[in-house]
XYZ file of C-alpha atoms in Angstrom:
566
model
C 0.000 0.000 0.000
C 2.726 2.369 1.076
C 4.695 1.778 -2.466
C 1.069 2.145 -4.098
C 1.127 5.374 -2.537
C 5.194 6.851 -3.432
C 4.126 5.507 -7.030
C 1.158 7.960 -7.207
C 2.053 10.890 -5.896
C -0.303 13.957 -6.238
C 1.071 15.481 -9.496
C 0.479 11.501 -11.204
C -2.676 10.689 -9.371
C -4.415 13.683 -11.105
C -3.063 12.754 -14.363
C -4.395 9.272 -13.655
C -7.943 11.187 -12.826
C -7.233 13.252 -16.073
C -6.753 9.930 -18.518
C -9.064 8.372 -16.845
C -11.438 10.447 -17.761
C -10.763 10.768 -21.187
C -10.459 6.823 -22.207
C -14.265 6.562 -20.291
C -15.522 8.457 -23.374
C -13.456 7.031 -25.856
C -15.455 5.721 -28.653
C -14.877 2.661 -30.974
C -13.446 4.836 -33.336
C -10.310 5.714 -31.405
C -9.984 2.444 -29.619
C -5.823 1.742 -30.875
C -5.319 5.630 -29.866
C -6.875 5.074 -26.520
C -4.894 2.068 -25.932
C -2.417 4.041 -27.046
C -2.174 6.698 -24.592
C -2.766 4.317 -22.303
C 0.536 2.728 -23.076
C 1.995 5.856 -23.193
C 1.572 7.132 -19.537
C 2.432 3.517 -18.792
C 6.104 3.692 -20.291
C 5.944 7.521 -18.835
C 5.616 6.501 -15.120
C 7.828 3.570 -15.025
C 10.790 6.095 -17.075
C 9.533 8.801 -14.714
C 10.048 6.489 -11.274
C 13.166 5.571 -12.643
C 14.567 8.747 -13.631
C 14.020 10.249 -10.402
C 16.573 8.196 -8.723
C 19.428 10.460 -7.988
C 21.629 11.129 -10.649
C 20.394 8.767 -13.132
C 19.227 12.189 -15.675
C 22.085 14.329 -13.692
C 23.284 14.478 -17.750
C 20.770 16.423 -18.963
C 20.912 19.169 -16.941
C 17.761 20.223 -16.131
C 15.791 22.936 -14.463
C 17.020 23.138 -10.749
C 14.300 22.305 -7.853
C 11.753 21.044 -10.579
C 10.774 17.752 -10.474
C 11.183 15.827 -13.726
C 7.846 15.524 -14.986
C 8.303 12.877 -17.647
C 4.375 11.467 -17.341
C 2.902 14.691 -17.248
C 5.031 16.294 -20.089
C 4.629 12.847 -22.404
C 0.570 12.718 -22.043
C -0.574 16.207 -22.243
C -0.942 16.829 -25.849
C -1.758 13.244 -27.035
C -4.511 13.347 -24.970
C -5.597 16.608 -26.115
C -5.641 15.095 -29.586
C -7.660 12.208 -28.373
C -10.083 14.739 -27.060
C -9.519 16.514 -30.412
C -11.067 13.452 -32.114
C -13.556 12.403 -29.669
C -15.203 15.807 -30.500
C -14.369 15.428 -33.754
C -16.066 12.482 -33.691
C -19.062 13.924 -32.591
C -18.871 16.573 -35.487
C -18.602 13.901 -38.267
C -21.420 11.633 -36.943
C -23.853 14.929 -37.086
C -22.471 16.022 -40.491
C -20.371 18.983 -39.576
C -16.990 17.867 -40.644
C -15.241 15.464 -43.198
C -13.734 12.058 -42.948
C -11.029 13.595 -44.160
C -10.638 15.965 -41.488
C -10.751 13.132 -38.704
C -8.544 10.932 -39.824
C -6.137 13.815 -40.511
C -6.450 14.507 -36.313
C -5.261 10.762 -36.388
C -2.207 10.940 -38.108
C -1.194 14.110 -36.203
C -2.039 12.132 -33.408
C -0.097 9.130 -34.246
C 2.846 11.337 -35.019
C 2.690 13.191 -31.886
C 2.550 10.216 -29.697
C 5.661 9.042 -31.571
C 7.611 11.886 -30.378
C 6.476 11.766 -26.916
C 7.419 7.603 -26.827
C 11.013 7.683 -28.577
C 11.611 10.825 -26.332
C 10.740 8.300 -23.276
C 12.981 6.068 -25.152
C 15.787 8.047 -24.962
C 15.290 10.002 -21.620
C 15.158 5.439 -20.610
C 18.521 4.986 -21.970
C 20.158 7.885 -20.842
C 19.161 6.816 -17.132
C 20.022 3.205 -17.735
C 23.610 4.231 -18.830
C 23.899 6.322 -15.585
C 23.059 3.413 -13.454
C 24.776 0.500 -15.927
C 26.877 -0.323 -12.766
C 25.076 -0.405 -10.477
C 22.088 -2.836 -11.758
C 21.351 -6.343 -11.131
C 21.261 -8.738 -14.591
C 18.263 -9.851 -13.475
C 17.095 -5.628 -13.422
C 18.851 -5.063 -16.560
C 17.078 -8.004 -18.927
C 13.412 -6.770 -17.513
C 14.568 -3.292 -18.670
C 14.648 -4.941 -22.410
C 12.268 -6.675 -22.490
C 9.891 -4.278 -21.265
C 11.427 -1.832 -23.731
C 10.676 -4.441 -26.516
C 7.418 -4.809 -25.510
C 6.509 -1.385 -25.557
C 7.883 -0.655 -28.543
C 5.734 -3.764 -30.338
C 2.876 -2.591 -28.746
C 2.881 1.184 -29.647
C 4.064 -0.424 -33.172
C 1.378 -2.624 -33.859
C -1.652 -0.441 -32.661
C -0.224 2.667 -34.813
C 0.038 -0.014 -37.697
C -3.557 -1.348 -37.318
C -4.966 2.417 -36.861
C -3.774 3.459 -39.997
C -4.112 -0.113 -42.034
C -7.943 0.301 -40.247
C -8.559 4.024 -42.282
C -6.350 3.464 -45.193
C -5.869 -0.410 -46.049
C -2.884 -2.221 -46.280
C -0.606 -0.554 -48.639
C 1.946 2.010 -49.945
C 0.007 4.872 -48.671
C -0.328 3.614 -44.926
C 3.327 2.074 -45.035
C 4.407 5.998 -45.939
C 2.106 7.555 -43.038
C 4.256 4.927 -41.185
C 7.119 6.086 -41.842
C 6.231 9.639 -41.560
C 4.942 9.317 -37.992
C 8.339 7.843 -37.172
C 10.411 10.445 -38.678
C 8.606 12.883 -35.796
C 9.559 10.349 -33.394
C 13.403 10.814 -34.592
C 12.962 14.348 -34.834
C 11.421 14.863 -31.268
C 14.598 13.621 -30.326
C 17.378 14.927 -31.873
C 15.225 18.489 -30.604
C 15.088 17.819 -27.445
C 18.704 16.931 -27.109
C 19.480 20.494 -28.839
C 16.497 22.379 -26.388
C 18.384 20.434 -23.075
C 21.953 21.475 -24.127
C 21.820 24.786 -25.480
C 19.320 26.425 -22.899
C 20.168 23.736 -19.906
C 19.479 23.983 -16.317
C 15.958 26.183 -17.878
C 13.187 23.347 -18.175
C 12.685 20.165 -16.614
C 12.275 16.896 -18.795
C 8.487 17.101 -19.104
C 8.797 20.997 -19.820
C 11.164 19.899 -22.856
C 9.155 17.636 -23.755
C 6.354 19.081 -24.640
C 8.095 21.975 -26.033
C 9.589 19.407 -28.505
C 6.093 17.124 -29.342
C 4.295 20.590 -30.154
C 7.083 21.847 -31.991
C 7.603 18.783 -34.270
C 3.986 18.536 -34.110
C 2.912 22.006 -35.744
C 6.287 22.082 -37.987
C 5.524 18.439 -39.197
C 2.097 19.501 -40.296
C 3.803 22.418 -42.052
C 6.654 20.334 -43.821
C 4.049 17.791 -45.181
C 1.942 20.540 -46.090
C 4.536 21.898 -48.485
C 5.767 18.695 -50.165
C 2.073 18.067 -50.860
C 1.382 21.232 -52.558
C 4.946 20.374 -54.889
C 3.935 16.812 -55.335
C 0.292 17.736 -56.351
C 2.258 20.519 -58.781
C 4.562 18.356 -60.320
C 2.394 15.376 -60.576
C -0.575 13.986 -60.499
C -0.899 10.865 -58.125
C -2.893 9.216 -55.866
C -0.386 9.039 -53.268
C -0.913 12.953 -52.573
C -3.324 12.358 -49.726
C -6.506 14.548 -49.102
C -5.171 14.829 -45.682
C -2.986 17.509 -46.093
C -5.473 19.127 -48.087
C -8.078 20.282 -45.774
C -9.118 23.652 -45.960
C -6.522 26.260 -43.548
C -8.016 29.474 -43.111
C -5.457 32.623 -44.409
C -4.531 33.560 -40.199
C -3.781 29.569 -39.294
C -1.597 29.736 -42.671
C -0.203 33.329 -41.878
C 0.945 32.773 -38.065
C 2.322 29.262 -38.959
C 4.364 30.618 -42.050
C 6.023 33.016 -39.611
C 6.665 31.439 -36.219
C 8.714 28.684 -38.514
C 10.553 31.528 -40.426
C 11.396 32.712 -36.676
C 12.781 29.370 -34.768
C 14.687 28.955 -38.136
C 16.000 32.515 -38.216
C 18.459 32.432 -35.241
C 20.331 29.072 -36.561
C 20.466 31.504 -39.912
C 21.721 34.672 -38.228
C 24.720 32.318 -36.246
C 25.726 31.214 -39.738
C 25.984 34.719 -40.656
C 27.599 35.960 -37.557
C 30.440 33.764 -38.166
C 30.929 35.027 -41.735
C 30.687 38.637 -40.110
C 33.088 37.801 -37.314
C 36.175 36.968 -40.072
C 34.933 39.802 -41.751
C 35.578 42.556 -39.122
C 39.002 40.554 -37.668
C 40.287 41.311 -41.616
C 39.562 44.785 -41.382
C 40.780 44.596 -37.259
C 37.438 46.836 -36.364
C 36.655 47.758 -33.111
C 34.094 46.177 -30.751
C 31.642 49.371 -30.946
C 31.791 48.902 -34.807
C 31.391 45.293 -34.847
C 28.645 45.264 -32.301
C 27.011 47.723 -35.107
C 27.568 45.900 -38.051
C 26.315 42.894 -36.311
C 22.758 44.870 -35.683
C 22.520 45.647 -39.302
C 23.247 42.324 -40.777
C 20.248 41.441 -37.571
C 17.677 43.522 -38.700
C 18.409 43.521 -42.562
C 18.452 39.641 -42.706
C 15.482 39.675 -40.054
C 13.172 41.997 -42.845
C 14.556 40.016 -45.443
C 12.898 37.408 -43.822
C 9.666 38.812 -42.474
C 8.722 40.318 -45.689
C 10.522 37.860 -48.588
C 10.974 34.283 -47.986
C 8.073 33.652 -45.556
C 5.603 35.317 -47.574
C 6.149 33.432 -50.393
C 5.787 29.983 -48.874
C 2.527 31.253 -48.047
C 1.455 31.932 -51.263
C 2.912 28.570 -52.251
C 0.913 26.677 -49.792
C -2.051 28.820 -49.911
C -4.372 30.961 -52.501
C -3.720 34.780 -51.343
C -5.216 37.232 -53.572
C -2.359 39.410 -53.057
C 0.383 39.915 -50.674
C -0.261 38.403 -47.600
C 1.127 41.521 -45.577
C -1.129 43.259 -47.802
C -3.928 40.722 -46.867
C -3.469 41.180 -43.197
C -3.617 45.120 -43.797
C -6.704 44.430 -45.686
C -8.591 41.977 -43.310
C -7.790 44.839 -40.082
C -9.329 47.691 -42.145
C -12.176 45.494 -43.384
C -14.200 45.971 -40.670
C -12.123 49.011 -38.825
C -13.982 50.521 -36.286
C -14.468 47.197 -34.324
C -10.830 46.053 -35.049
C -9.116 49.527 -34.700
C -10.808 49.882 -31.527
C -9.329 46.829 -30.038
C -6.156 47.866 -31.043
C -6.344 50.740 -29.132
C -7.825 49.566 -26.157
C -4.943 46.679 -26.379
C -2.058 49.460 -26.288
C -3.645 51.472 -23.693
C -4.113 48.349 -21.255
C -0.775 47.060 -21.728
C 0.921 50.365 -22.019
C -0.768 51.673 -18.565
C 0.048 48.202 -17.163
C 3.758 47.957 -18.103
C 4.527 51.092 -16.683
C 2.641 50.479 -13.749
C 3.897 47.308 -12.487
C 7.832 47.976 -13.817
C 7.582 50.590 -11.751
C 6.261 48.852 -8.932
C 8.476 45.680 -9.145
C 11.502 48.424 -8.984
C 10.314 50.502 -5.937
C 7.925 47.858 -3.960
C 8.555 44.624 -1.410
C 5.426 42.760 -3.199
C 6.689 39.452 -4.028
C 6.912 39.031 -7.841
C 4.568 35.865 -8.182
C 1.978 38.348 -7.115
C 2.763 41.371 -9.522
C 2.849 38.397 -12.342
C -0.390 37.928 -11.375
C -1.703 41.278 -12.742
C -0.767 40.457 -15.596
C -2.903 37.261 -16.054
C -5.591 39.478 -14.736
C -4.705 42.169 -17.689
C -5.266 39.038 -19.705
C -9.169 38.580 -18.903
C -9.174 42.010 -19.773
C -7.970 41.983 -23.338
C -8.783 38.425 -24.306
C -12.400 37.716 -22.977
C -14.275 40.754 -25.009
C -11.954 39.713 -28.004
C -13.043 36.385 -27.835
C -16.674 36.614 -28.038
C -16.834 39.239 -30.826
C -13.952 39.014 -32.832
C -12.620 35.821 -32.656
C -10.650 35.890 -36.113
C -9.344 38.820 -35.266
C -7.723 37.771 -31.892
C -6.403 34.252 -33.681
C -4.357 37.129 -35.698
C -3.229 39.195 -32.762
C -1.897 36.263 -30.868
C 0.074 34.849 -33.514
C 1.366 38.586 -33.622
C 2.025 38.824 -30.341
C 4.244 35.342 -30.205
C 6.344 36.721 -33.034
C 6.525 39.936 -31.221
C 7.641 37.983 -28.043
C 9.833 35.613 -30.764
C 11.951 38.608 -32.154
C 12.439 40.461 -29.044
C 14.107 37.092 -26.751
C 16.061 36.738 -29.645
C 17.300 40.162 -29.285
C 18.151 39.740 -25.339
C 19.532 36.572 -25.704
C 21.924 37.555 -28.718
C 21.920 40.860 -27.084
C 21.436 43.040 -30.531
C 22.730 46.454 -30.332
C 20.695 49.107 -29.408
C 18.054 46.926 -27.762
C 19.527 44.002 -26.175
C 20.588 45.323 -22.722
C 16.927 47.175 -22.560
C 14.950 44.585 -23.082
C 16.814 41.871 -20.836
C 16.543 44.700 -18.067
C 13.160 45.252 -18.348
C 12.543 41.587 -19.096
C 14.435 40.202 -16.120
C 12.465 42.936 -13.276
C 9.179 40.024 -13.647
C 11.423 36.759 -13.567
C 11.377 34.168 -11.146
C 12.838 30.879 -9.998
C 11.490 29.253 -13.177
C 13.009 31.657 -15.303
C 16.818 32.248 -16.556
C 19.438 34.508 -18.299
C 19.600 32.007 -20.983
C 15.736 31.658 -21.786
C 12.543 34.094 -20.591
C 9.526 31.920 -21.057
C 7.251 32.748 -18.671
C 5.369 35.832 -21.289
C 5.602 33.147 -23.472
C 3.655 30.590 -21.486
C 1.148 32.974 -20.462
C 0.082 34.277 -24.295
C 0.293 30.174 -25.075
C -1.811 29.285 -22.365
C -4.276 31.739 -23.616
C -3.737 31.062 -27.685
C -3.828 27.224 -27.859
C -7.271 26.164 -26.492
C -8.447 29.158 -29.361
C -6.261 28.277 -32.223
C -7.076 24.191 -31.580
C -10.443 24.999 -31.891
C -10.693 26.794 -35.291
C -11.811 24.167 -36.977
C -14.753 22.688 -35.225
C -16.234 23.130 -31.813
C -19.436 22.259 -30.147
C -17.941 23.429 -26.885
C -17.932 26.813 -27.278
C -16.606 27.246 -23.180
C -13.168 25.515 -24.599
C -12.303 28.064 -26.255
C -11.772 30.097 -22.776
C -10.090 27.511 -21.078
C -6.713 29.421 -21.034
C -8.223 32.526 -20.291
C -10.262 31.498 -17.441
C -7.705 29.022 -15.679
C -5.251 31.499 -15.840
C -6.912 34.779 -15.452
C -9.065 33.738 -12.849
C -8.635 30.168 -11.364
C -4.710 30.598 -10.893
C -4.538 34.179 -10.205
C -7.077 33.683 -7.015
C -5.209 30.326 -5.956
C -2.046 32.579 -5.789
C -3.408 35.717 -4.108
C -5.600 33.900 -1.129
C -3.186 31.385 -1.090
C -0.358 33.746 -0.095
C -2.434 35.916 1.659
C -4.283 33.667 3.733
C -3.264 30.121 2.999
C -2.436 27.972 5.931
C -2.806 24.425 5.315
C -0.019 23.294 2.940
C -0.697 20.028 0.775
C 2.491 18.681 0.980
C 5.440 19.626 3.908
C 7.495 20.547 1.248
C 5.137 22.545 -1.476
C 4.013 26.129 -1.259
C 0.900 25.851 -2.472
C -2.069 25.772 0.018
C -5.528 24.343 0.544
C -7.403 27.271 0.862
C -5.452 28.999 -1.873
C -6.897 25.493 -4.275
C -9.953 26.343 -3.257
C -10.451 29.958 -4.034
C -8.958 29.019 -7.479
C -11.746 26.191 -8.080
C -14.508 28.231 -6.727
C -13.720 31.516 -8.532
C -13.118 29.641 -12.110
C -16.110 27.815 -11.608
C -17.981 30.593 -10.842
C -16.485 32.517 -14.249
C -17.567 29.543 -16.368
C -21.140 29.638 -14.676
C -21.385 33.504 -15.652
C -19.500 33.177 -18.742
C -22.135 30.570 -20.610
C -25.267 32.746 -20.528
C -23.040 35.552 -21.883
C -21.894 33.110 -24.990
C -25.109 32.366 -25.215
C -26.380 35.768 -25.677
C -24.076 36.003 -28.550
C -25.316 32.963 -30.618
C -23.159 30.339 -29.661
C -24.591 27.234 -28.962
C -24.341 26.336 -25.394
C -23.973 22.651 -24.567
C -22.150 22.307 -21.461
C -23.502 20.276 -18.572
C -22.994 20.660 -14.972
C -21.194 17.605 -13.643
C -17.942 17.656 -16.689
C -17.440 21.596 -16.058
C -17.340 20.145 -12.478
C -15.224 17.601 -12.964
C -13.053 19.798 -15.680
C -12.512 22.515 -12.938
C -11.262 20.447 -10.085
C -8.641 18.237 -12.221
C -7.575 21.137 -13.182
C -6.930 23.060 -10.069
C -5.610 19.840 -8.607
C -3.339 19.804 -11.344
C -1.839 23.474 -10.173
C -1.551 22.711 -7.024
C 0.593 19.854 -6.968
C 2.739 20.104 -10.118
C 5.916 21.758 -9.660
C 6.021 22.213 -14.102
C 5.598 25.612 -15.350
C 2.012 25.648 -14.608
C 1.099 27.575 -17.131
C 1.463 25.738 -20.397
C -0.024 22.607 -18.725
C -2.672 23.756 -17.026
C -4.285 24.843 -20.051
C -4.558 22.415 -22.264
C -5.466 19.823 -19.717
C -8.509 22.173 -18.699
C -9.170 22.077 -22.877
C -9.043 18.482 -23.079
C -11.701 17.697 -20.416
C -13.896 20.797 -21.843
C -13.614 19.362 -25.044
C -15.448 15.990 -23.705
């Protein structure tokens, strides 16, 4: 009973409560991917129980006083996509969406659960070298075979999910392959993530970085050599998959996030070139700094306004321009759109100033002035939300490339703004934060983007599409500010967070959601929430925050999504 209870320790037992709840309304028609993730948080809590033996993952340098979070990090976004498809599911059987469209989700599926079990793979062989010495025989050949038997398994239902939609053939033995190439990718990334920002995420941080990253780039690589395959030939083999109608915006904000992880391996290239440049000519460190700006910000608009561009017009029918397109689509309706705008700056200008100013002259405790912030978020995003929705999917994929180009200025420290923008950066930082890598803004516009942007396509939950806004506007900014204020009862000896501070954050999201539906339903959308899964959604979720020691805020979300979704 006792090892029952180290096994499942509070962060697991909630993601126990979280699957658990997800398989129960798992249809026939994602049976292999529920058995799937099944397997998955399996393999993810024997490499997680394992790992956490002192220094068996000492290697990998990971975020100090965070736990490893290898089950939590490898389920999250498979089981998103498995809620994905369960409402999906829903959408087909009433008429709303294609075949296509589902068994598209599956693939992505497929190939994100790929990345999340050869990352377990190798985050299992990197603690089994650590400990070679030091195990039995007897421990060693159970490794192996357990290893062999997880990798037949996950083998064999991917296999029969795809021979299932597709048949037995060249065209399922390729979507084989292609779902393994993401496994191979996810980690060769996550090596690169660990060792060039290390001791700034924990395994399960990484790892989900890397399966969304290979997840959303994948999409975009396939997407591209099916539009030149369809263009240079005509065959069968080009599947309708890849093929399913992308709005302009998803095409638009994809396009140019890629163009911006890809830019900084670019601009080191370049660097180099510039660095045996300026030693020929023996210029000084003031000049070289400046040259190195301008070859920054020429190759950055080169960029920005040439090469990503036109892969969007490659991959998708622009009438013109797209820069010209998104100028277009702001003015096309520009009183409502405008006005946002405006309302945006003033908020966050007012707020900026406000809190710098505070966190410079003040003794409150930074969690708590972060917490403004994800109260400034309600602000902007909820009004947004309900009555421009397209609108906001643009300004968030803004904002991230916003965010994007200016970290990559601090880190690289780009003459004339580097040294402003880490000092301004670096006065809201906190234990989970670094000099190498800023990610908490980052997590916070994510948190509040994903649950919208996964939900463009179709959604009979219309309270989803708040999840991120309401579990960290509300749910965790109350937990944190009765918590500190009066929390007393701790739920663990160790931990910080606090009963009472759970509770305010489960009470005061639940109450949001409550108030939130008649509003949405006021505005045409098509209420169908019921009272015991917004229940049940709400509590898993607050659980969740107060006994993970992840950065909170790009789990948190999505698992609140998933169970909405159901």
């Amino acid at each position: 009973m006792e090892a029952a209870a180290s096994l499942l320790n509070g962060e697991r037992a909630v993601v126990v409560m979280f699957l658990s709840r997800i398989v129960m309304y798992a249809e026939s028609s994602v049976l292999y991917e529920s058995l799937a993730l099944v397997l998955l948080a399996v393999c993810a809590l024997v490499v997680e129980t394992r790992a956490e033996a002192p220094g068996r993952i000492s290697s990998l340098k990971t975020r100090p006083g965070a736990s490893c979070g290898v089950m939590l990090g490898a389920v999250t976004l498979p089981a998103v996509l498995v809620s994905k498809m369960i409402q999906q599911s829903r959408g087909y059987l009433l008429g709303e969406i294609e075949l296509e469209e589902l068994e598209y989700l599956k693939l992505q599926y497929w190939a994100t659960a790929a990345c999340c079990f050869c990352v377990l793979l190798f985050v299992a062989f990197v603690s089994k070298v650590s400990s070679a010495s030091k195990n039995s025989l007897m421990q060693n050949c159970w490794d192996v075979k357990f290893c062999i038997i997880c990798v037949a398994s996950f083998t064999a239902l991917c296999s029969l999910s795809l021979i299932t939609t597709h048949g037995w053939g060249l065209l399922a033995t390729l979507k084989l392959f292609y779902v393994f190439c993401h496994g191979f990718a996810a980690v060769k990334v996550i090596q690169h993530i660990i060792h060039t920002f290390f001791s700034c995420a924990s395994i399960g941080e990484a790892l989900l970085v890397t399966s969304g990253l290979i997840h959303y780039f994948g999409d975009m690589i396939a997407c591209t050599v099916t539009e030149i395959c369809r263009r240079l030939v005509s065959s069968g083999l080009v599947s309708a998959q890849f093929g399913i109608n992308r709005s302009e915006i998803s095409t638009i904000i994809q396009g140019t996030l890629f163009g911006l992880l890809l830019f900084p391996f670019l601009f080191k290239f370049l660097v180099r070139i510039w660095g045996h440049f300026s030693s020929s000519f023996n210029l000084d460190s003031r000049k070289y700094e400046i040259g190195r700006a301008l070859v920054f910000y020429v190759f950055l608009s080169f960029i920005v306004i040439g090469i990503i561009p036109m892969w969007m017009q490659f991959v998708q029918e622009f009438s013109r321009h797209p820069i010209l397109w998104i100028v277009g689509f702001v003015f096309s309706e520009p009183y409502k759109r405008l006005s946002l705008c405006i309302h945006w700056v003033g908020l966050i200008g007012v707020a900026v100033l406000r809190f710098y100013s505070i966190s410079k002259h003040s003794k409150v405790e930074r969690i708590l002035l972060r917490k403004y912030y994800h109260l400034l978020a309600v602000c902007m995003f909820v009004p947004a939300l309900i009555y421009q929705p397209m609108f906001l999917d643009l300004a968030f994929g803004a904002a991230l490339a916003v965010f994007l180009v200016l970290e990559i200025i601090r880190i690289w420290r780009i003459w004339p703004l580097g040294q402003l923008v880490h000092k301004f950066m670096t006065a809201f930082t906190d234990h989970r934060d670094s000099d190498i890598l800023i990610v908490s803004h980052f997590s916070l516009l994510l948190g509040c983007a994903l649950p919208i942007w996964m939900s463009s396509q179709y959604n009979d939950r219309p309270l989803a599409l708040f999840a991120g806004i309401l579990i960290l506007g509300i749910g965790d900014t109350m937990a944190s500010m009765v918590g500190h204020k009066y929390g007393v009862l701790r739920w663990s000896k160790t931990g910080k967070k606090t009963i009472e501070g759970t509770a305010a954050g489960i009470t005061s999201m639940l109450a949001a959601s409550l108030s939130l539906l008649p509003l949405l339903a006021s505005t045409g959308y098509l209420v169908t929430e019921s009272w015991f899964p917004l229940v049940f959604a709400v509590t898993v979720s607050g659980l969740l925050e107060a006994y993970t020691a992840q950065l909170d805020n790009a789990f948190i979300p999505l698992v609140f999504y998933s169970l909405l979704c159901l």
